[in-house]
PDB file of C-alpha atoms and ligand atoms in Angstrom:
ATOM      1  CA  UNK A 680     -93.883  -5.484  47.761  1.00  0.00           C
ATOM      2  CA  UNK A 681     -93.366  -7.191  51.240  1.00  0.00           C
ATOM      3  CA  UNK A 682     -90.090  -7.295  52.709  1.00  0.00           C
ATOM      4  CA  UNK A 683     -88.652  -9.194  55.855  1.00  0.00           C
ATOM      5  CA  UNK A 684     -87.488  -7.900  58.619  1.00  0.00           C
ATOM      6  CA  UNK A 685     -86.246 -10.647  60.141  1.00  0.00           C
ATOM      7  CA  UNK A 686     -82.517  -9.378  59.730  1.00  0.00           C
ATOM      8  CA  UNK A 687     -82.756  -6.077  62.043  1.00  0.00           C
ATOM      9  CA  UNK A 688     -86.159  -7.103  63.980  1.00  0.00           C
ATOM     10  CA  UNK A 689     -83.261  -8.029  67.205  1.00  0.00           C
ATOM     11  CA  UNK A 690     -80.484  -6.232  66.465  1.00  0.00           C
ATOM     12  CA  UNK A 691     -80.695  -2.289  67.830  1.00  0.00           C
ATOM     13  CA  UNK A 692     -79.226   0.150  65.485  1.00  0.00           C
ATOM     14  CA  UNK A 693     -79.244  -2.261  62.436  1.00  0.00           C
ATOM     15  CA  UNK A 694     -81.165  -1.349  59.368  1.00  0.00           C
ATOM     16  CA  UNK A 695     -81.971  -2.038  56.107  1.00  0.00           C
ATOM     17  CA  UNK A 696     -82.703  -0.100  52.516  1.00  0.00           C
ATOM     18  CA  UNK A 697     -85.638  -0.034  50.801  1.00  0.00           C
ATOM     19  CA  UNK A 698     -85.845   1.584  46.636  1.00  0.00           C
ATOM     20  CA  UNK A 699     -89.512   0.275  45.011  1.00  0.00           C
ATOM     21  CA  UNK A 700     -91.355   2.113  42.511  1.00  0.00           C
ATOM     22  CA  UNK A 701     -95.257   2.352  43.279  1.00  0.00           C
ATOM     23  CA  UNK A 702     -98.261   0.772  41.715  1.00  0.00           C
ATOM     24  CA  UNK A 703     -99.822   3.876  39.956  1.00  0.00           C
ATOM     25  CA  UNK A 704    -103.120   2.065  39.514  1.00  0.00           C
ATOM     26  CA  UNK A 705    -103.116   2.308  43.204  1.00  0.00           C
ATOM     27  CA  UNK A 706    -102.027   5.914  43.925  1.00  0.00           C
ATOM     28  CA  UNK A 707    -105.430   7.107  41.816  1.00  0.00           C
ATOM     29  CA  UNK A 708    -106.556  10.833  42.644  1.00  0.00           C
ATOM     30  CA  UNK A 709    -109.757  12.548  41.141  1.00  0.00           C
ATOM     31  CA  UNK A 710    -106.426  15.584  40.750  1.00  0.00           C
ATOM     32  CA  UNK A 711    -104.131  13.690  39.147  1.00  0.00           C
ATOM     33  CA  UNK A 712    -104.388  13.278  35.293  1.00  0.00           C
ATOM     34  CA  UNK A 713    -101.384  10.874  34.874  1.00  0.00           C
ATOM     35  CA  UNK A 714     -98.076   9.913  36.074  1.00  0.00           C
ATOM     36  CA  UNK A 715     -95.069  11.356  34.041  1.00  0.00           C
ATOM     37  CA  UNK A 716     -92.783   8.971  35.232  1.00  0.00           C
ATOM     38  CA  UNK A 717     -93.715   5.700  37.918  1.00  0.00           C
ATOM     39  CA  UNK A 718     -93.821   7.505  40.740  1.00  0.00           C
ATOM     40  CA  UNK A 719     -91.095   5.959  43.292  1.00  0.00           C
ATOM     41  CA  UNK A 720     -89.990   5.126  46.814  1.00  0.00           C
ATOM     42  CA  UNK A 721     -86.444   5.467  48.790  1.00  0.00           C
ATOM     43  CA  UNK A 722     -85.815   4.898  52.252  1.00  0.00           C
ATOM     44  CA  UNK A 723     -85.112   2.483  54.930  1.00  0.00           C
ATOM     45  CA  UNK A 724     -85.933   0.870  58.273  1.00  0.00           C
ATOM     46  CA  UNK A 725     -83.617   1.536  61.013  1.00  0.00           C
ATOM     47  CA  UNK A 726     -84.161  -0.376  64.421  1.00  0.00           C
ATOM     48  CA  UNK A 727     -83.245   2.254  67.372  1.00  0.00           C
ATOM     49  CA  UNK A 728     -83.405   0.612  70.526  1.00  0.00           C
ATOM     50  CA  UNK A 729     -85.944  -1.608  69.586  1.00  0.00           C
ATOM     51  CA  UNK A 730     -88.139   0.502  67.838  1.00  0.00           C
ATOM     52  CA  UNK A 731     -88.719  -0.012  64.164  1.00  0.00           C
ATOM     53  CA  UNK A 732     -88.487   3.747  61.829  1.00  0.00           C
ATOM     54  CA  UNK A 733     -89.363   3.420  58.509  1.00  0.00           C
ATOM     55  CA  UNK A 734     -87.881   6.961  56.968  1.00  0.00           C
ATOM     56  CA  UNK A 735     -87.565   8.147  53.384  1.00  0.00           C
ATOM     57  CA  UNK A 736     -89.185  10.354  50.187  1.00  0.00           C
ATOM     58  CA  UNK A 737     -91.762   8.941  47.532  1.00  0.00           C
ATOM     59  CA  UNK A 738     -91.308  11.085  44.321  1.00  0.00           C
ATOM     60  CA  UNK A 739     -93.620  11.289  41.738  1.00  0.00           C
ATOM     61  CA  UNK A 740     -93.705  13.588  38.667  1.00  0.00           C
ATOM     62  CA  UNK A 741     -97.627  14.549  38.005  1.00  0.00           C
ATOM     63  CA  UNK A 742    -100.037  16.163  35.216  1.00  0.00           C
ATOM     64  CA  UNK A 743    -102.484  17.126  38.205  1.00  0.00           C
ATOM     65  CA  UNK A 744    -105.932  19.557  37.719  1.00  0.00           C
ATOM     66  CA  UNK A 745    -105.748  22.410  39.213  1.00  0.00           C
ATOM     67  CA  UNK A 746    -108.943  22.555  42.187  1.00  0.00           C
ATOM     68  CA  UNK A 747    -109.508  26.358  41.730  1.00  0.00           C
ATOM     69  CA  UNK A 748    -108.862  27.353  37.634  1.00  0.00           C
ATOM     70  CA  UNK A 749    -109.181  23.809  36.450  1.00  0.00           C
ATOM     71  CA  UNK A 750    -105.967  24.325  34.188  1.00  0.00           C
ATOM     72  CA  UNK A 751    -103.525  21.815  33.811  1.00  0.00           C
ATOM     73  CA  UNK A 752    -100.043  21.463  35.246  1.00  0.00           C
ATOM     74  CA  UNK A 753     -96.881  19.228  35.802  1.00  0.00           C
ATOM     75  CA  UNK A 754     -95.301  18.926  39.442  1.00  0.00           C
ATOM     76  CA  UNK A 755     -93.013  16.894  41.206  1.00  0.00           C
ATOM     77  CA  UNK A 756     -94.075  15.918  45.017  1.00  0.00           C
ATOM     78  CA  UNK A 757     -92.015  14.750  47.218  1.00  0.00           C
ATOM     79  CA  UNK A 758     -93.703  12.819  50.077  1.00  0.00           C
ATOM     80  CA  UNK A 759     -91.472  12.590  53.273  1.00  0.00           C
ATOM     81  CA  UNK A 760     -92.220   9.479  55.203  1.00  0.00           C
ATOM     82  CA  UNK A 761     -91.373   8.550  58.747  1.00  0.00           C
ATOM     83  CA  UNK A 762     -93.480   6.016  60.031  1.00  0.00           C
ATOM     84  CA  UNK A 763     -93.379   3.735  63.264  1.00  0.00           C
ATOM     85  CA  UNK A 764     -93.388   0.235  62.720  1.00  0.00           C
ATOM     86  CA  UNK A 765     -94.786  -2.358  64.906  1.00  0.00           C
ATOM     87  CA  UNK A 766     -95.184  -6.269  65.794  1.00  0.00           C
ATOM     88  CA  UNK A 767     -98.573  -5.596  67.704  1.00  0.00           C
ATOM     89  CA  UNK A 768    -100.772  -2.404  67.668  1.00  0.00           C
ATOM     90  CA  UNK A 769    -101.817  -1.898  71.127  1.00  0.00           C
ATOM     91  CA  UNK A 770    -102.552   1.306  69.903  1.00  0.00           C
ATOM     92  CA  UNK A 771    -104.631   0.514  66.601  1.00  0.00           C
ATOM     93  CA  UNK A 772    -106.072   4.534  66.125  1.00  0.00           C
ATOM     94  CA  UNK A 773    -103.140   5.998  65.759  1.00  0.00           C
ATOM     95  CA  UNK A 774    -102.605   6.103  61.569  1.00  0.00           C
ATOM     96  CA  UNK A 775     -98.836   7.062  62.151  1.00  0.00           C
ATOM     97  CA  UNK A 776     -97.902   3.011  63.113  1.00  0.00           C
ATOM     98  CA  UNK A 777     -98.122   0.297  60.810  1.00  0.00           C
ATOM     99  CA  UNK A 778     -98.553  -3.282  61.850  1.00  0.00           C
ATOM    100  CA  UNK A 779     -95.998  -6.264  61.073  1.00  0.00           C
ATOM    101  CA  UNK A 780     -97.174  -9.322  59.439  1.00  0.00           C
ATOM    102  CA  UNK A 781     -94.746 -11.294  62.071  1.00  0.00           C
ATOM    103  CA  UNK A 782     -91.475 -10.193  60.607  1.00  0.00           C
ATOM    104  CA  UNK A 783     -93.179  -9.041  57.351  1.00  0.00           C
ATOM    105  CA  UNK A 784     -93.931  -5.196  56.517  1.00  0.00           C
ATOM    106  CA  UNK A 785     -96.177  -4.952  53.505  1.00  0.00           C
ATOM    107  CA  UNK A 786     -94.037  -2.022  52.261  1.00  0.00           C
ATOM    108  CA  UNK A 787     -96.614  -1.321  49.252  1.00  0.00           C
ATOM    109  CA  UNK A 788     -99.373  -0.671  51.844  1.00  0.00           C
ATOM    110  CA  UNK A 789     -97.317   1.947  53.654  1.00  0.00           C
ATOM    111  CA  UNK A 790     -96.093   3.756  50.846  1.00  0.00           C
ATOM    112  CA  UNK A 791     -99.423   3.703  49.390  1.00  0.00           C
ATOM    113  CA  UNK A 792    -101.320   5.146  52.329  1.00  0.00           C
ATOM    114  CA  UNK A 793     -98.409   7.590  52.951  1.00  0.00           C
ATOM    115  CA  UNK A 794     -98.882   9.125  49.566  1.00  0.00           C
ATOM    116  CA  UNK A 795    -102.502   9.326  49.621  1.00  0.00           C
ATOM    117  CA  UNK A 796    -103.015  10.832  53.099  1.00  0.00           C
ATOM    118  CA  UNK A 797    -100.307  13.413  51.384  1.00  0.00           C
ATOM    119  CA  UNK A 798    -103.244  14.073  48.406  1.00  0.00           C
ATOM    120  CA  UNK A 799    -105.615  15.699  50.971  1.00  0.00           C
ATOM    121  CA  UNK A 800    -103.972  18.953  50.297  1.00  0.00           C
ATOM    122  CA  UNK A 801    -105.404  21.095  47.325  1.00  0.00           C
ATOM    123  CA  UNK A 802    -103.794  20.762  44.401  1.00  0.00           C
ATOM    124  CA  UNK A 803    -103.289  24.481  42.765  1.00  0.00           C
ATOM    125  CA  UNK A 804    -101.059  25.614  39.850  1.00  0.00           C
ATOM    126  CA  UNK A 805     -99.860  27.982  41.932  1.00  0.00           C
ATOM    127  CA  UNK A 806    -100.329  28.974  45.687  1.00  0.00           C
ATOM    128  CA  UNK A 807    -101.963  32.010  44.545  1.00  0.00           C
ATOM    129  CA  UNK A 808    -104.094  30.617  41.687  1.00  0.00           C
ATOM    130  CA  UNK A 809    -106.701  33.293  41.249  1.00  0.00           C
ATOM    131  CA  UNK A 810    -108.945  30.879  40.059  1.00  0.00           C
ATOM    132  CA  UNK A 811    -112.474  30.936  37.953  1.00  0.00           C
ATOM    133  CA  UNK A 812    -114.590  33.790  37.559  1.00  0.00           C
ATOM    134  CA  UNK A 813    -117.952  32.767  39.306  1.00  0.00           C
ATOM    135  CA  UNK A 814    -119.902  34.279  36.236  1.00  0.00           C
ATOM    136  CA  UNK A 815    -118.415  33.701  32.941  1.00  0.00           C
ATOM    137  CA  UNK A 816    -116.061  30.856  34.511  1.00  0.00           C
ATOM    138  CA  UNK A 817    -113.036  32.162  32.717  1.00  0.00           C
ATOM    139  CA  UNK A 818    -109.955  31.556  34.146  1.00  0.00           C
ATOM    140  CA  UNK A 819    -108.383  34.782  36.290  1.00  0.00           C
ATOM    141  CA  UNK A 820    -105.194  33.497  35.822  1.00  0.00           C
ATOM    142  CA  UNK A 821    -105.228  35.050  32.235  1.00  0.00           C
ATOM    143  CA  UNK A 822    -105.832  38.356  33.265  1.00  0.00           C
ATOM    144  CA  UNK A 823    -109.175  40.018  34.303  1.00  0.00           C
ATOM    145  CA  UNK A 824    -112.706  39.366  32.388  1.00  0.00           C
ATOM    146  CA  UNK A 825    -114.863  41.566  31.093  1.00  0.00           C
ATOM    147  CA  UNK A 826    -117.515  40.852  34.310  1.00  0.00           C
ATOM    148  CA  UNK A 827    -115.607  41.598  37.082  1.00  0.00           C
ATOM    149  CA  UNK A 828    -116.719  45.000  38.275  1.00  0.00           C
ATOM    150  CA  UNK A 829    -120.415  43.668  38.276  1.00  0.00           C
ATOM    151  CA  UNK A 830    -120.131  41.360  40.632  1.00  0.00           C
ATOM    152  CA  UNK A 831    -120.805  41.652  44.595  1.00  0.00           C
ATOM    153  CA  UNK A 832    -118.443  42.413  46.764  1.00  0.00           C
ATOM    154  CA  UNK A 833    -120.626  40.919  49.182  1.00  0.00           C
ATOM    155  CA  UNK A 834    -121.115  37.285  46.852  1.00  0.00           C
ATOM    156  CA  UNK A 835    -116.938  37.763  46.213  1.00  0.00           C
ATOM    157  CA  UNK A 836    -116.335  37.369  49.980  1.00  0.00           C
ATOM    158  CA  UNK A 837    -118.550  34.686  50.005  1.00  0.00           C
ATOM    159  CA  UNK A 838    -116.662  32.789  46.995  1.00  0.00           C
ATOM    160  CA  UNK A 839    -113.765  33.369  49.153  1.00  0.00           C
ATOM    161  CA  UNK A 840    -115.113  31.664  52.192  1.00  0.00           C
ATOM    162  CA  UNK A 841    -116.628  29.095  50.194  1.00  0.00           C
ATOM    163  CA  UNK A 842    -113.020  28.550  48.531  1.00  0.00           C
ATOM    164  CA  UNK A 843    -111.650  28.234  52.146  1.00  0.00           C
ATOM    165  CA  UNK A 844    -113.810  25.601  53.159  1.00  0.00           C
ATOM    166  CA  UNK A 845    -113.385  23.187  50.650  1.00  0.00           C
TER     167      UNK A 845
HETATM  168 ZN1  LIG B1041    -105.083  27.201  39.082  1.00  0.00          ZN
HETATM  169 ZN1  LIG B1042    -116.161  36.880  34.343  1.00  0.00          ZN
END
């Protein structure tokens, strides 16, 4: 979806509305399973003293994997965006501004790249997912295995740092 700016581009403390859904196809995540619902974008543009703010939420409603247990689970994230908007990038490194097309924002490009910068975090079932046993791989979220006690402490701090890093 592009839309034109042409309407607040000159006019300070105009702005506009924005209300899209995304193109799932395009929001694809090795953690997310499926989309419940299409996942969607509100917001708008608001011209402050010549500077262009795009501001709003994407919500989606996800069957995502769990990166420690592997389990399962349904969430709803809500991405926040506020993004700078502008005719020329004289500053082309920085990822928070996104470039006009003359008076034309490609609104599907920002929404997309908002919402997968916003994937980089893990995705756990809970903050304090325990996780898979190292040995017999069950999940520790249903209560202890029969292995525990036999394992390192010495290899369980390492699983921990391991589990940090990644
Ligand atoms: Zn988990
Ligand atoms: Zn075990």
């Amino acid at each position: 979806m592009r839309l034109n700016l042409c309407e607040i581009i000159e006019m300070p403390g105009s702005s506009i509305p924005f209300s899209c859904e995304l193109d799932e196809e395009r929001l694809g995540c090795p953690s997310i399973k499926r989309f419940v619902s299409a996942p969607s974008a509100q917001g708008q543009i608001r011209n402050s003293a010549g500077v262009l703010t795009l501001t709003g939420t994407i919500k989606a409603e996800m069957v995502c994997i769990c990166d420690r247990c592997s389990a399962d689970f349904q969430c709803e994230k809500l991405v926040p965006l506020e993004v700078k908007l502008a005719a020329d990038l004289s500053d082309e490194d920085n990822p928070e501004i996104f470039a006009l097309e003359g008076n034309w924002l490609d609104l599907s490009d920002v929404l997309e790249t908002c919402f997968i910068l916003s994937t980089e975090t893990k995705f756990l079932c809970r903050e304090d997912c325990a996780g898979l046993c190292p040995v017999c791989g069950k999940s520790l979220d249903l209560g202890p295995c029969g292995c525990k006690k036999e394992i390192d402490p010495r290899l369980a701090v390492l699983g921990q740092l391991l589990d940090k890093n990644n």
